[in-house]
PDB file of C-alpha atoms (C1' of nucleotides) in Angstrom:
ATOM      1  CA  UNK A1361    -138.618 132.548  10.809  1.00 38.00           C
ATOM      2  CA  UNK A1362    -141.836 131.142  10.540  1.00 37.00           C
ATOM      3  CA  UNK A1363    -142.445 127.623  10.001  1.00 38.00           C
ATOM      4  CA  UNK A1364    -144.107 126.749   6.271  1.00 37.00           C
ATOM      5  CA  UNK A1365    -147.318 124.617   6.324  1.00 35.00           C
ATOM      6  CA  UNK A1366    -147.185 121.835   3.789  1.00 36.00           C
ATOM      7  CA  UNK A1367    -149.577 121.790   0.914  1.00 34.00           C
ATOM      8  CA  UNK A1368    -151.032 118.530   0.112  1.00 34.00           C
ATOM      9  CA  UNK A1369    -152.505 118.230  -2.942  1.00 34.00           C
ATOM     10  CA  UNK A1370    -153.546 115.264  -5.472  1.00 34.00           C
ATOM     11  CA  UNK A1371    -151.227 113.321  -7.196  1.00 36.00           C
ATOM     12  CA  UNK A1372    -151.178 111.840  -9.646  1.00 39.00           C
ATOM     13  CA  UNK A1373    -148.405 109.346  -9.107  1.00 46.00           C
ATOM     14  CA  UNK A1374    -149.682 106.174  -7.205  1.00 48.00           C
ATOM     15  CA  UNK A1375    -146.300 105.759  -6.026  1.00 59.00           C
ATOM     16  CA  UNK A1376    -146.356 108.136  -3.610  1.00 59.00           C
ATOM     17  CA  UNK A1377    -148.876 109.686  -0.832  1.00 56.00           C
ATOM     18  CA  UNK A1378    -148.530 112.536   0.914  1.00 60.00           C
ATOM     19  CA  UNK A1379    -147.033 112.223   4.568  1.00 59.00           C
ATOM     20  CA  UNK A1380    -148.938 114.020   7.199  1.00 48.00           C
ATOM     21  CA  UNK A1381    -147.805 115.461   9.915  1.00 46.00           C
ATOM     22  CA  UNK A1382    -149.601 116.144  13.006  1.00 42.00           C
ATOM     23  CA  UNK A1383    -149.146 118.821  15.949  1.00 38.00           C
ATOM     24  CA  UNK A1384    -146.527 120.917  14.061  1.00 35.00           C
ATOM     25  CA  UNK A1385    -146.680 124.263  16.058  1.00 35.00           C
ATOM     26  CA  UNK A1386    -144.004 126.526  15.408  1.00 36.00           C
ATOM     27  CA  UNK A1387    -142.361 126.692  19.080  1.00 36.00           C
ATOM     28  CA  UNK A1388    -142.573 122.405  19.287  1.00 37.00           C
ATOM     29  CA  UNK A1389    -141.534 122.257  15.335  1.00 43.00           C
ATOM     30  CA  UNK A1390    -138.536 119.723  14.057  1.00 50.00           C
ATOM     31  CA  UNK A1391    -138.281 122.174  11.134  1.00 53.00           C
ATOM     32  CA  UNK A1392    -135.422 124.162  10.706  1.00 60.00           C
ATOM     33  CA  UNK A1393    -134.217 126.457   8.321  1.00 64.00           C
ATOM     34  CA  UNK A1394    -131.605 123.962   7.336  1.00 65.00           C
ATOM     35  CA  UNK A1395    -134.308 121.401   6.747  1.00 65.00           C
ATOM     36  CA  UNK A1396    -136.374 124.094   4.635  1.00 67.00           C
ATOM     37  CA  UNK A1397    -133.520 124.605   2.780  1.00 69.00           C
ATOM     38  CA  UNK A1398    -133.129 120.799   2.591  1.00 68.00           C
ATOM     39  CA  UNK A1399    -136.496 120.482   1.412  1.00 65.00           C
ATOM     40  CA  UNK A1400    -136.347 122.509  -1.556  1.00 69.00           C
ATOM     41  CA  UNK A1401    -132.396 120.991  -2.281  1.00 74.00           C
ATOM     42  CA  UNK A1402    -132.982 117.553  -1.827  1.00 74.00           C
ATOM     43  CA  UNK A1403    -137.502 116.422  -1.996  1.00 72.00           C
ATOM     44  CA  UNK A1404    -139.900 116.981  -4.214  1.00 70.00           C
ATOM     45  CA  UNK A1405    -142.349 119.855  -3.422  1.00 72.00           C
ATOM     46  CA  UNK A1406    -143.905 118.503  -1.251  1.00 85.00           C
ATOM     47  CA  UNK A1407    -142.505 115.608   0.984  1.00 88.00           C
ATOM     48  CA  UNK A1408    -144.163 112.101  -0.498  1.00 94.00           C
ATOM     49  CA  UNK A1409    -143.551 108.911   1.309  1.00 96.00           C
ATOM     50  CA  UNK A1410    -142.728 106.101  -1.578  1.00 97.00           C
ATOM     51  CA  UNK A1411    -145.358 103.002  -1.535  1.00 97.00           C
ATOM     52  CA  UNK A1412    -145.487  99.654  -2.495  1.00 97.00           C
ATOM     53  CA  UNK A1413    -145.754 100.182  -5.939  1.00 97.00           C
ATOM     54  CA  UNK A1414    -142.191 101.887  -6.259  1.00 98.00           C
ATOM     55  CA  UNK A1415    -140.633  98.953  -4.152  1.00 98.00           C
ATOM     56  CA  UNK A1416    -141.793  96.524  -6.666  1.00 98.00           C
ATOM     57  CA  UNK A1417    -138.970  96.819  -9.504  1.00 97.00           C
ATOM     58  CA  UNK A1418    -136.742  94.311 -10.504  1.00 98.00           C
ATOM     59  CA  UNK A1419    -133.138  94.468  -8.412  1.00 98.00           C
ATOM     60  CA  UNK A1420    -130.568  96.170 -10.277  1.00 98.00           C
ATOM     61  CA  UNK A1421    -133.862  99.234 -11.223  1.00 98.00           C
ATOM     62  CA  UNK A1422    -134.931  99.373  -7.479  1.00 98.00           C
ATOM     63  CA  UNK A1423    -131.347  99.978  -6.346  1.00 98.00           C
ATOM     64  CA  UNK A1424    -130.631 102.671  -9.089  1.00 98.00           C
ATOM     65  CA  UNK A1425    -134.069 104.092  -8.055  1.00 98.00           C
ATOM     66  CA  UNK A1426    -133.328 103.989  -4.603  1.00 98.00           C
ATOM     67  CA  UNK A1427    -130.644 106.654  -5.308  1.00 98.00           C
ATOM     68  CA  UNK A1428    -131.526 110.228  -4.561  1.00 97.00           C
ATOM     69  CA  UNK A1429    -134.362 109.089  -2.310  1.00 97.00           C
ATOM     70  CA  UNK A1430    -134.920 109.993   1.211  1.00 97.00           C
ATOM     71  CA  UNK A1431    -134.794 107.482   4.077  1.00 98.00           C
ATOM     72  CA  UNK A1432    -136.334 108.747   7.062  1.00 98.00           C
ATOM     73  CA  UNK A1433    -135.748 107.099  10.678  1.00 97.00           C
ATOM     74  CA  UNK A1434    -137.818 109.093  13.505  1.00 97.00           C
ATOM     75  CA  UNK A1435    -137.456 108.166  17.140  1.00 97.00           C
ATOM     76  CA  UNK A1436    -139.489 107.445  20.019  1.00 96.00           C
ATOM     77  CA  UNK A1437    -139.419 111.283  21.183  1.00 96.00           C
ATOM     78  CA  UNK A1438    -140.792 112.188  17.601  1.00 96.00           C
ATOM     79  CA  UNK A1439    -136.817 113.755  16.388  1.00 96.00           C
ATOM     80  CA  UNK A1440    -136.707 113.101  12.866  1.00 97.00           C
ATOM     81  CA  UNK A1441    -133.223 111.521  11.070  1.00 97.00           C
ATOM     82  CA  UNK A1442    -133.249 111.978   7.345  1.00 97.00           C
ATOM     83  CA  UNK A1443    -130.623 110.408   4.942  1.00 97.00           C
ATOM     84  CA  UNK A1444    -130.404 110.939   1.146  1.00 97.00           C
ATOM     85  CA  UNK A1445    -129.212 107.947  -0.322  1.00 98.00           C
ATOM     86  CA  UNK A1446    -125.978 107.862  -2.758  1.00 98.00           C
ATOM     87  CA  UNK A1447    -125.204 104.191  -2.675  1.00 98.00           C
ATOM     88  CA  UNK A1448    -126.117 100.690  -3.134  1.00 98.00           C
ATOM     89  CA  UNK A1449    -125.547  97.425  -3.779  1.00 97.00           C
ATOM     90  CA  UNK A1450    -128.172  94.749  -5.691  1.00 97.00           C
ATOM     91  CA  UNK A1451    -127.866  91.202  -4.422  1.00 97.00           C
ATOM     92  CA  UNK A1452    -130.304  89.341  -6.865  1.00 97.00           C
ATOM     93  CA  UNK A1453    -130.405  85.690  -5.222  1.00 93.00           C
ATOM     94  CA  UNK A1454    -130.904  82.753  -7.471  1.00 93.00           C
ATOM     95  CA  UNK A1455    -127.549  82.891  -9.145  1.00 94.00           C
ATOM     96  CA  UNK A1456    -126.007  85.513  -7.081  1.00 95.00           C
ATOM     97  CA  UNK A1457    -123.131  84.012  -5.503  1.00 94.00           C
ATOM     98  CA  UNK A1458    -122.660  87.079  -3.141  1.00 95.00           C
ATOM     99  CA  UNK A1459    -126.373  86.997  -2.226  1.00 95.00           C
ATOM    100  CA  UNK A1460    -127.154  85.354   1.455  1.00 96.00           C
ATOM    101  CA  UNK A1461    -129.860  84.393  -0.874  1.00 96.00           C
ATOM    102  CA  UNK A1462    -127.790  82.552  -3.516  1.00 94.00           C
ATOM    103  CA  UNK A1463    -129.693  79.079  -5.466  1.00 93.00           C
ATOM    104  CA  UNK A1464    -132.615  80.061  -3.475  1.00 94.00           C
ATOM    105  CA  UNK A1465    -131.444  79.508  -0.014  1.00 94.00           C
ATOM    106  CA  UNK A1466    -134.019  80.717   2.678  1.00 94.00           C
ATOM    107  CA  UNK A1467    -132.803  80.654   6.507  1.00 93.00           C
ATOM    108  CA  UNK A1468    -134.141  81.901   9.566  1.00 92.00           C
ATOM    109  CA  UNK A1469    -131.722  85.167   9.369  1.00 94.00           C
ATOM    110  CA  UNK A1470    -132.729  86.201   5.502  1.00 96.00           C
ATOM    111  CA  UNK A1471    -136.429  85.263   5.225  1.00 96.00           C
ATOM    112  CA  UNK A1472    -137.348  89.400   5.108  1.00 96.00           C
ATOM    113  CA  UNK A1473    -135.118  88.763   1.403  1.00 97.00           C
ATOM    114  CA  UNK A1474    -138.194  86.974   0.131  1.00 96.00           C
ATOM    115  CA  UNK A1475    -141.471  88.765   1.356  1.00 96.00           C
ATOM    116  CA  UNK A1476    -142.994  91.550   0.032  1.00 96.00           C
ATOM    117  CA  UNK A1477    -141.064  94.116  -2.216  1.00 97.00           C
ATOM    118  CA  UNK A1478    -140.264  96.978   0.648  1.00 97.00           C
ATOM    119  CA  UNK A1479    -139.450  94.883   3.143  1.00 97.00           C
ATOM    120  CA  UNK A1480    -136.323  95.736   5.351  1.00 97.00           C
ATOM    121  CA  UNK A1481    -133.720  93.068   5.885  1.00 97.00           C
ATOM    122  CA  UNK A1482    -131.253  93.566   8.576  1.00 97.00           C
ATOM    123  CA  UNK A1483    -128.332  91.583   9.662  1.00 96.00           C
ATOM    124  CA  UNK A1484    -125.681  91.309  11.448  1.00 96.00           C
ATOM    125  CA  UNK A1485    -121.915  91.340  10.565  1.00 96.00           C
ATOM    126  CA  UNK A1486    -118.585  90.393  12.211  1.00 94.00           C
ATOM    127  CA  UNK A1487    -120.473  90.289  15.219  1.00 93.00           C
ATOM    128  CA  UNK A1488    -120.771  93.938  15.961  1.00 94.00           C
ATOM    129  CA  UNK A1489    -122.491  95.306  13.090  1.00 96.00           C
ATOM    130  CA  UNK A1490    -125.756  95.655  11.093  1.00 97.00           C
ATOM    131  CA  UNK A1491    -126.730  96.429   7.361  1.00 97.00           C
ATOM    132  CA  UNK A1492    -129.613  97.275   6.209  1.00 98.00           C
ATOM    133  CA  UNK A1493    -131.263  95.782   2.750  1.00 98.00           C
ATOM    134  CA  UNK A1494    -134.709  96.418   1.091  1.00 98.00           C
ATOM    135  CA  UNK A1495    -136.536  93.532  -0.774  1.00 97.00           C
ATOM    136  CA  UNK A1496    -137.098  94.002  -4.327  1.00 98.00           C
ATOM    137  CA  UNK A1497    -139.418  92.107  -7.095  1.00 97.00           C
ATOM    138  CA  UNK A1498    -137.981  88.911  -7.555  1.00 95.00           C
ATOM    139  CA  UNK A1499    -137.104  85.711  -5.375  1.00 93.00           C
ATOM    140  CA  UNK A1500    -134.889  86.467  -3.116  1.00 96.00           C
ATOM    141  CA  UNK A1501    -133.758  89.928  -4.105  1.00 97.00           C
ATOM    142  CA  UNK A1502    -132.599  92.715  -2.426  1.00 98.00           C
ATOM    143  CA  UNK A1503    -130.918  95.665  -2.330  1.00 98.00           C
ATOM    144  CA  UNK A1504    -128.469  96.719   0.210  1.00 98.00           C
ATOM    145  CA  UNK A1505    -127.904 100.180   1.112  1.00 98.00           C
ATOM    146  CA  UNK A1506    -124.882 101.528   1.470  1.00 98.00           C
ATOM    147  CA  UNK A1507    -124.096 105.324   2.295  1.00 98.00           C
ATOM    148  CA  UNK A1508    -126.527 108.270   3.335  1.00 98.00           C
ATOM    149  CA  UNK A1509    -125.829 111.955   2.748  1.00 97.00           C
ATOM    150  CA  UNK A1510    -127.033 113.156   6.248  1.00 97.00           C
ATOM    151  CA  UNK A1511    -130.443 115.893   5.811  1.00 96.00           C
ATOM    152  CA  UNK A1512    -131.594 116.284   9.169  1.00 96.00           C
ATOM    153  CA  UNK A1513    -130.345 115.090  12.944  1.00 97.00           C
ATOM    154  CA  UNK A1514    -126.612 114.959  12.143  1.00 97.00           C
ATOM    155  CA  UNK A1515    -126.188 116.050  15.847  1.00 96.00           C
ATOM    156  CA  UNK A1516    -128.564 112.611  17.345  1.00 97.00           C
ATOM    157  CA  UNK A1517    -126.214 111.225  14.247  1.00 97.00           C
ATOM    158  CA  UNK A1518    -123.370 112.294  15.795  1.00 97.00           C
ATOM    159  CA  UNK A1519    -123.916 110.943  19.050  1.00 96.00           C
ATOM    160  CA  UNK A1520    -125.191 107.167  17.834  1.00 97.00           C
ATOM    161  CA  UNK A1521    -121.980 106.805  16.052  1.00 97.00           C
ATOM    162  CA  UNK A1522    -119.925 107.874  18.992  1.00 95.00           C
ATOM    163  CA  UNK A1523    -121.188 104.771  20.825  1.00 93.00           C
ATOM    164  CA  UNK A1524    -118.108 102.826  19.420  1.00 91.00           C
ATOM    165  CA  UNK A1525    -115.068 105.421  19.565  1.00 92.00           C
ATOM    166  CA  UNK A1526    -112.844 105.428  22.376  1.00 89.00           C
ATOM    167  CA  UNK A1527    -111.003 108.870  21.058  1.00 89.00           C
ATOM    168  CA  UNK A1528    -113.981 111.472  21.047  1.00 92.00           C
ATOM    169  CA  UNK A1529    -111.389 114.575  20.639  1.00 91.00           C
ATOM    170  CA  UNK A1530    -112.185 115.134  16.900  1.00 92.00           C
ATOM    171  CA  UNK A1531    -116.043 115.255  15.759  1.00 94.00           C
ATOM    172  CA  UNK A1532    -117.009 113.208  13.201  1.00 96.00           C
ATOM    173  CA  UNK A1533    -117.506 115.308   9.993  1.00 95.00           C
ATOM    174  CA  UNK A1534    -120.739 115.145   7.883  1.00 96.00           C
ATOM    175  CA  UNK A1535    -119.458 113.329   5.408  1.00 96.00           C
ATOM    176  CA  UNK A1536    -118.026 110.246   8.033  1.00 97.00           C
ATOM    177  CA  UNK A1537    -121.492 109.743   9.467  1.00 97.00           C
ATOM    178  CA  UNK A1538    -123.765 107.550   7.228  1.00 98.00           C
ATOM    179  CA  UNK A1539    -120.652 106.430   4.537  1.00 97.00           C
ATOM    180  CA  UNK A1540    -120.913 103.193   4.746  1.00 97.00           C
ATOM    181  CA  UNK A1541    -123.540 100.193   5.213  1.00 98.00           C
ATOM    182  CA  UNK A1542    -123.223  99.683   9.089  1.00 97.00           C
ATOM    183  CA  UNK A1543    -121.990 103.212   9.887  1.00 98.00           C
ATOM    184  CA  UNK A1544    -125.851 104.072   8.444  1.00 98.00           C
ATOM    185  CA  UNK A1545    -127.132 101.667  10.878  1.00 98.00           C
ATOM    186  CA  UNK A1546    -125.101 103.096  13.510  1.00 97.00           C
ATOM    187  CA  UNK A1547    -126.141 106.423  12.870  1.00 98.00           C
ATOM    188  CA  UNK A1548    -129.720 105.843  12.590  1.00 98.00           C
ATOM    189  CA  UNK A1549    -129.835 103.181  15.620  1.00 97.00           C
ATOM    190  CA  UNK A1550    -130.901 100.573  13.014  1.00 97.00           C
ATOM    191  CA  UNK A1551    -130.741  96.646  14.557  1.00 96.00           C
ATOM    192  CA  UNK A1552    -132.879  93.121  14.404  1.00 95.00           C
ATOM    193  CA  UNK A1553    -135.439  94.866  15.625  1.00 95.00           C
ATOM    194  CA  UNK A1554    -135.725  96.456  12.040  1.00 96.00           C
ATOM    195  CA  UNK A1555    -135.672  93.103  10.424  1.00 96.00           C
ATOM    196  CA  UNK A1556    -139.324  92.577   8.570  1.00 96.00           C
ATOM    197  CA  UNK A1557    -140.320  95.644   8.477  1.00 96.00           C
ATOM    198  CA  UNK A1558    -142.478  96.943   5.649  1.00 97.00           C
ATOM    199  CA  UNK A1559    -141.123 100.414   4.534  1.00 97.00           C
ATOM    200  CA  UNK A1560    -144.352 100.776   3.154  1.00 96.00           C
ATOM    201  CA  UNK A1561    -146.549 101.904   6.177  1.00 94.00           C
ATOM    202  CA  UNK A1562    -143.496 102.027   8.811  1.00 92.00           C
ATOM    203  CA  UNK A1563    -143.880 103.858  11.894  1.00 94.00           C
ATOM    204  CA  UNK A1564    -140.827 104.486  12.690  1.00 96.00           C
ATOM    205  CA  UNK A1565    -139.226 104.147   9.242  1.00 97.00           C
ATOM    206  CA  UNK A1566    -140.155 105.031   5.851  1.00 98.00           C
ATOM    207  CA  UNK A1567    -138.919 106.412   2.733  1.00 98.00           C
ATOM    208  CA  UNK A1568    -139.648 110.167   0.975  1.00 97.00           C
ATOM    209  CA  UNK A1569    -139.392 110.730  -2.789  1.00 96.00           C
ATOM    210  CA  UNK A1570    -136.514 112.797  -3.461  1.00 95.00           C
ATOM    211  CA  UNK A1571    -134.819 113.596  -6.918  1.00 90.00           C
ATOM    212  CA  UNK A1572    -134.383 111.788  -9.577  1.00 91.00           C
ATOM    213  CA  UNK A1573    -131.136 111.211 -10.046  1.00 96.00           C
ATOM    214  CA  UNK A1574    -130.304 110.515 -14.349  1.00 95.00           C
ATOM    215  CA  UNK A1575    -128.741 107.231 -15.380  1.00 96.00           C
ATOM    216  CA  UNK A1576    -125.994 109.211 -16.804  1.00 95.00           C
ATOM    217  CA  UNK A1577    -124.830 110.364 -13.391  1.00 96.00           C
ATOM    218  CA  UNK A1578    -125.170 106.892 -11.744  1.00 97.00           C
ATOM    219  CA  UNK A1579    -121.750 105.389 -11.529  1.00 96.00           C
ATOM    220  CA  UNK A1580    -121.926 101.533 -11.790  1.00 97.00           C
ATOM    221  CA  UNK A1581    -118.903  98.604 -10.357  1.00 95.00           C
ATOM    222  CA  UNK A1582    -118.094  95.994  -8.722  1.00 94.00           C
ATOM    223  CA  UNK A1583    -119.546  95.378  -4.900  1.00 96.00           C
ATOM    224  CA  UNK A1584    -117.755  96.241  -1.971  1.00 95.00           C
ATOM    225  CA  UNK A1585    -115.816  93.175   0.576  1.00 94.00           C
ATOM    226  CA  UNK A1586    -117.378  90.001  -1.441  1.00 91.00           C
ATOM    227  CA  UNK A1587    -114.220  88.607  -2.871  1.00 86.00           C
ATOM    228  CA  UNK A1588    -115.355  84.768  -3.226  1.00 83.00           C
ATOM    229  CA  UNK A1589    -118.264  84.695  -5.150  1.00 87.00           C
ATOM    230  CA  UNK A1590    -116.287  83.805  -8.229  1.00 88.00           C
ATOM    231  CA  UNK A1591    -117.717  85.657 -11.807  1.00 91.00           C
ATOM    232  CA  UNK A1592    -120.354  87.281  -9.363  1.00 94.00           C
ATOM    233  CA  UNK A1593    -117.255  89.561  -7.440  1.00 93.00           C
ATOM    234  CA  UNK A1594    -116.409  91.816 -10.545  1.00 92.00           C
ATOM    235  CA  UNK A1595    -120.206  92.485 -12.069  1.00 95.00           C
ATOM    236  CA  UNK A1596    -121.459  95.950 -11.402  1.00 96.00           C
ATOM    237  CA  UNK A1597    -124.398  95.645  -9.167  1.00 97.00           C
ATOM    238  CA  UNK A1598    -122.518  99.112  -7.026  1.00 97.00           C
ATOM    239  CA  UNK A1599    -124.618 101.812  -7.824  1.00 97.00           C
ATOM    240  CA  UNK A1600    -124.265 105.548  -6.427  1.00 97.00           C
ATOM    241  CA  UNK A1601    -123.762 108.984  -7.884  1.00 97.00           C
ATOM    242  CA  UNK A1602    -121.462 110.592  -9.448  1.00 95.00           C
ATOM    243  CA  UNK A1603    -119.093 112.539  -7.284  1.00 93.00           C
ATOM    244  CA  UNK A1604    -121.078 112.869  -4.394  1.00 95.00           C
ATOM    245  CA  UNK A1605    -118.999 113.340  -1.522  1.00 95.00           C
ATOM    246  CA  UNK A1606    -120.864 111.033   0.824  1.00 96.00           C
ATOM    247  CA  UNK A1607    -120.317 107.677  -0.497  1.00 97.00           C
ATOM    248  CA  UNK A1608    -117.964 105.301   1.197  1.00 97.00           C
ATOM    249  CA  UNK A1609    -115.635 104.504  -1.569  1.00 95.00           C
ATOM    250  CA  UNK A1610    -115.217 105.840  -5.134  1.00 94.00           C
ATOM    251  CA  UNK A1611    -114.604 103.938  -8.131  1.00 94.00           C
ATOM    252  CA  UNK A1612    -111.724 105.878 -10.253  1.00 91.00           C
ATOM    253  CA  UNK A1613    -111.681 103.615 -13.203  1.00 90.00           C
ATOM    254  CA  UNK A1614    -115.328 102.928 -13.396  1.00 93.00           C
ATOM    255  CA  UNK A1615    -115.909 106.971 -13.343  1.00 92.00           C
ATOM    256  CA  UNK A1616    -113.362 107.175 -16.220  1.00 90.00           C
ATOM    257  CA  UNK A1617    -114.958 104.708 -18.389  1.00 89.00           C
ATOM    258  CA  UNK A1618    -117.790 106.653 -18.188  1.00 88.00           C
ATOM    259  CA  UNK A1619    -119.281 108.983 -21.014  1.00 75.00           C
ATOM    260  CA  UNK A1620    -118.845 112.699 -20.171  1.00 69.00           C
ATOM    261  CA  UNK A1621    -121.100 114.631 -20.291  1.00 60.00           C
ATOM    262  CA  UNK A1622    -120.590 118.985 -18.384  1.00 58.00           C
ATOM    263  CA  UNK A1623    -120.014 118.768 -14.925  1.00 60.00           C
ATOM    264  CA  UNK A1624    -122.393 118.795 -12.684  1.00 59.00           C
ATOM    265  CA  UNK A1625    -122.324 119.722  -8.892  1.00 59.00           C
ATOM    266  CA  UNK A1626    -124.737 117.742  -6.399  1.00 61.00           C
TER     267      UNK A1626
ATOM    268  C1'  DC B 529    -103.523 108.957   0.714  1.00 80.58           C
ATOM    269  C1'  DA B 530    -102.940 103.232   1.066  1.00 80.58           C
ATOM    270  C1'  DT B 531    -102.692  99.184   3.694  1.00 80.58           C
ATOM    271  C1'  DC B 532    -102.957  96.419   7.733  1.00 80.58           C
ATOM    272  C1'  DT B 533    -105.064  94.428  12.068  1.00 80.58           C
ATOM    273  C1'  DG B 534    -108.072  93.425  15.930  1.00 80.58           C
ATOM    274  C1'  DA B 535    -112.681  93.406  17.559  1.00 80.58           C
ATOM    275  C1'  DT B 536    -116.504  90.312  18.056  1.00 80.58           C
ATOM    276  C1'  DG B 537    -121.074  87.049  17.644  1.00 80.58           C
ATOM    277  C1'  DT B 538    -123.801  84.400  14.826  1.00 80.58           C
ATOM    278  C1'  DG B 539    -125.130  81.385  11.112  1.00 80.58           C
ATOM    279  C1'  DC B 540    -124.037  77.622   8.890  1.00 80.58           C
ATOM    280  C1'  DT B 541    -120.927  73.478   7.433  1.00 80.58           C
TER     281       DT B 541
ATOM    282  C1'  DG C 276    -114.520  75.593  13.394  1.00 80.58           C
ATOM    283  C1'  DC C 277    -114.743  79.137  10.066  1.00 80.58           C
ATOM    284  C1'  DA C 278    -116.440  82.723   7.148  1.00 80.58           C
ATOM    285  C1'  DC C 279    -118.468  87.026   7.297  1.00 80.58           C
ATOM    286  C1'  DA C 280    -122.233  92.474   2.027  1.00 80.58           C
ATOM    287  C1'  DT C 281    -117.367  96.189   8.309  1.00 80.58           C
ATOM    288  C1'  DC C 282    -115.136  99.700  10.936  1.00 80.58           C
ATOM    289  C1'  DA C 283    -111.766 102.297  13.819  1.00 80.58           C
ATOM    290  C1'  DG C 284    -107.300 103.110  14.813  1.00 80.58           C
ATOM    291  C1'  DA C 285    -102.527 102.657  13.692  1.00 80.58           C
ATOM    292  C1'  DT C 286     -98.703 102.916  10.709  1.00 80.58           C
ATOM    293  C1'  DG C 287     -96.107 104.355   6.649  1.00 80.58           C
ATOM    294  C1'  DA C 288     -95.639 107.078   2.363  1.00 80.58           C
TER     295       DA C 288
END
DNA sequence: CATCTGATGTGCT
DNA sequence: GCACATCAGATGA
């Protein structure tokens, strides 16, 4: 197998720039054929990393946008963990009872909620766990994501979301590794220390466009484990696509209410 | 499959 | 003191 040499040509979308890559000999390569294959499934073309420009949407557009794109997450050593996402959650602020954001509340923990559109917000929950949010256009808004359909590293994957099991005899399955907003942190070794960060010109962690995915096959409902925030609990700020496999919990009614249209397989 | 419970630390009232 | 944008493991159908 020999290893493919991106082509990087102009663009003419100013949302994205090419990423470039350097020292990518064949024998020291992260490519595999699984992430060929994964390139042609899953990116555009060419792999694009998203800029500022496509971070600045209003809420609820950002988080159906965000859907079908690729986060990326590589480590000190250079490995490369790549997540398609198929879920989220918009938490507008201002009225948003559910937001940590609500009536325009700024604290020390959510201040990454208000700066500029692209921004990561992490925090921590029950003690033990993080989630991870992206800033959007408007005061206070974000959008939280929620489940990853693993691309590349499910084995490093693997092994970060072992760190809390005690009964190691069964493997975690591809689907169990990134379904869910702190299981994604988990599996990508996402913490505080990912708080602020602009996922604009990231380092370590950045975003690549991937498909489109059609409004038709975007399933919308109610957010997930926010069951006081009065009319705010039941609005459908949930976004992720339709029967994909990967996404922490399904919707049954909100799928049926849907408009049909032929099946499709992603 | 559904439902329940304990774990666990921090931000905020 | 209490709520919390959760998860893993256990139990029962």
């Amino acid at each position: 197998m020999t290893t493919k040499r991106r082509h990087v040509h102009a663009l003419s979308d100013t949302q994205c720039k090419p990423v470039l890559k350097k020292n990518r000999e064949p024998e020291t390569s992260l490519l595999t054929e699984e992430h060929n294959a994964n390139i042609s499934k899953y990116f555009q073309s060419v792999r694009v990393r998203l800029r500022s420009d496509f971070y600045n949407q209003a809420c609820i557009e950002l988080a159906k946008s965000f859907l079908g794109q690729v986060l990326v997450r590589m480590l000190p050593d250079g490995t490369e963990l790549c997540g398609r996402i198929v879920e989220t959650e918009a938490y507008l602020g201002g009225d948003d009872e559910a937001s940590h954001s609500r009536g325009g509340k700024r604290t020390k923990r959510n201040v990454a909620m208000y700066m500029t559109a692209g921004t990561v917000y992490v925090y921590q929950i029950y003690g033990i766990y993080f989630c991870m949010n992206v800033s959007s256009q408007g005061d206070g808004a974000a959008v939280l994501l929620r489940s990853l359909e693993p691309l590349e590293g499910l084995d490093v994957m693997r092994k970060f979301r072992n760190v809390r099991r005690r009964d190691l005899s069964k493997s975690l399955k591809h689907a169990e590794l990134c379904n869910g907003p702190s299981k994604l942190c988990q599996a990508l070794n996402l913490d505080k220390n990912y708080d602020r960060k602009d996922l604009s010109d990231g380092q370590d962690i950045w975003m690549e466009a991937g498909k489109k995915i059609q409004e038709e096959d975007i399933v919308s409902c109610a957010r997930i484990g926010i069951a006081n925030a009065g009319e705010w609990t039941k609005k459908p700020l949930r976004f992720y696509i339709k029967g994909n496999k990967y996404v922490s919990v399904r919707d049954k009614s909100a799928e049926a209410s849907m408009i049909s249209v032929l099946p499709r397989v992603f």
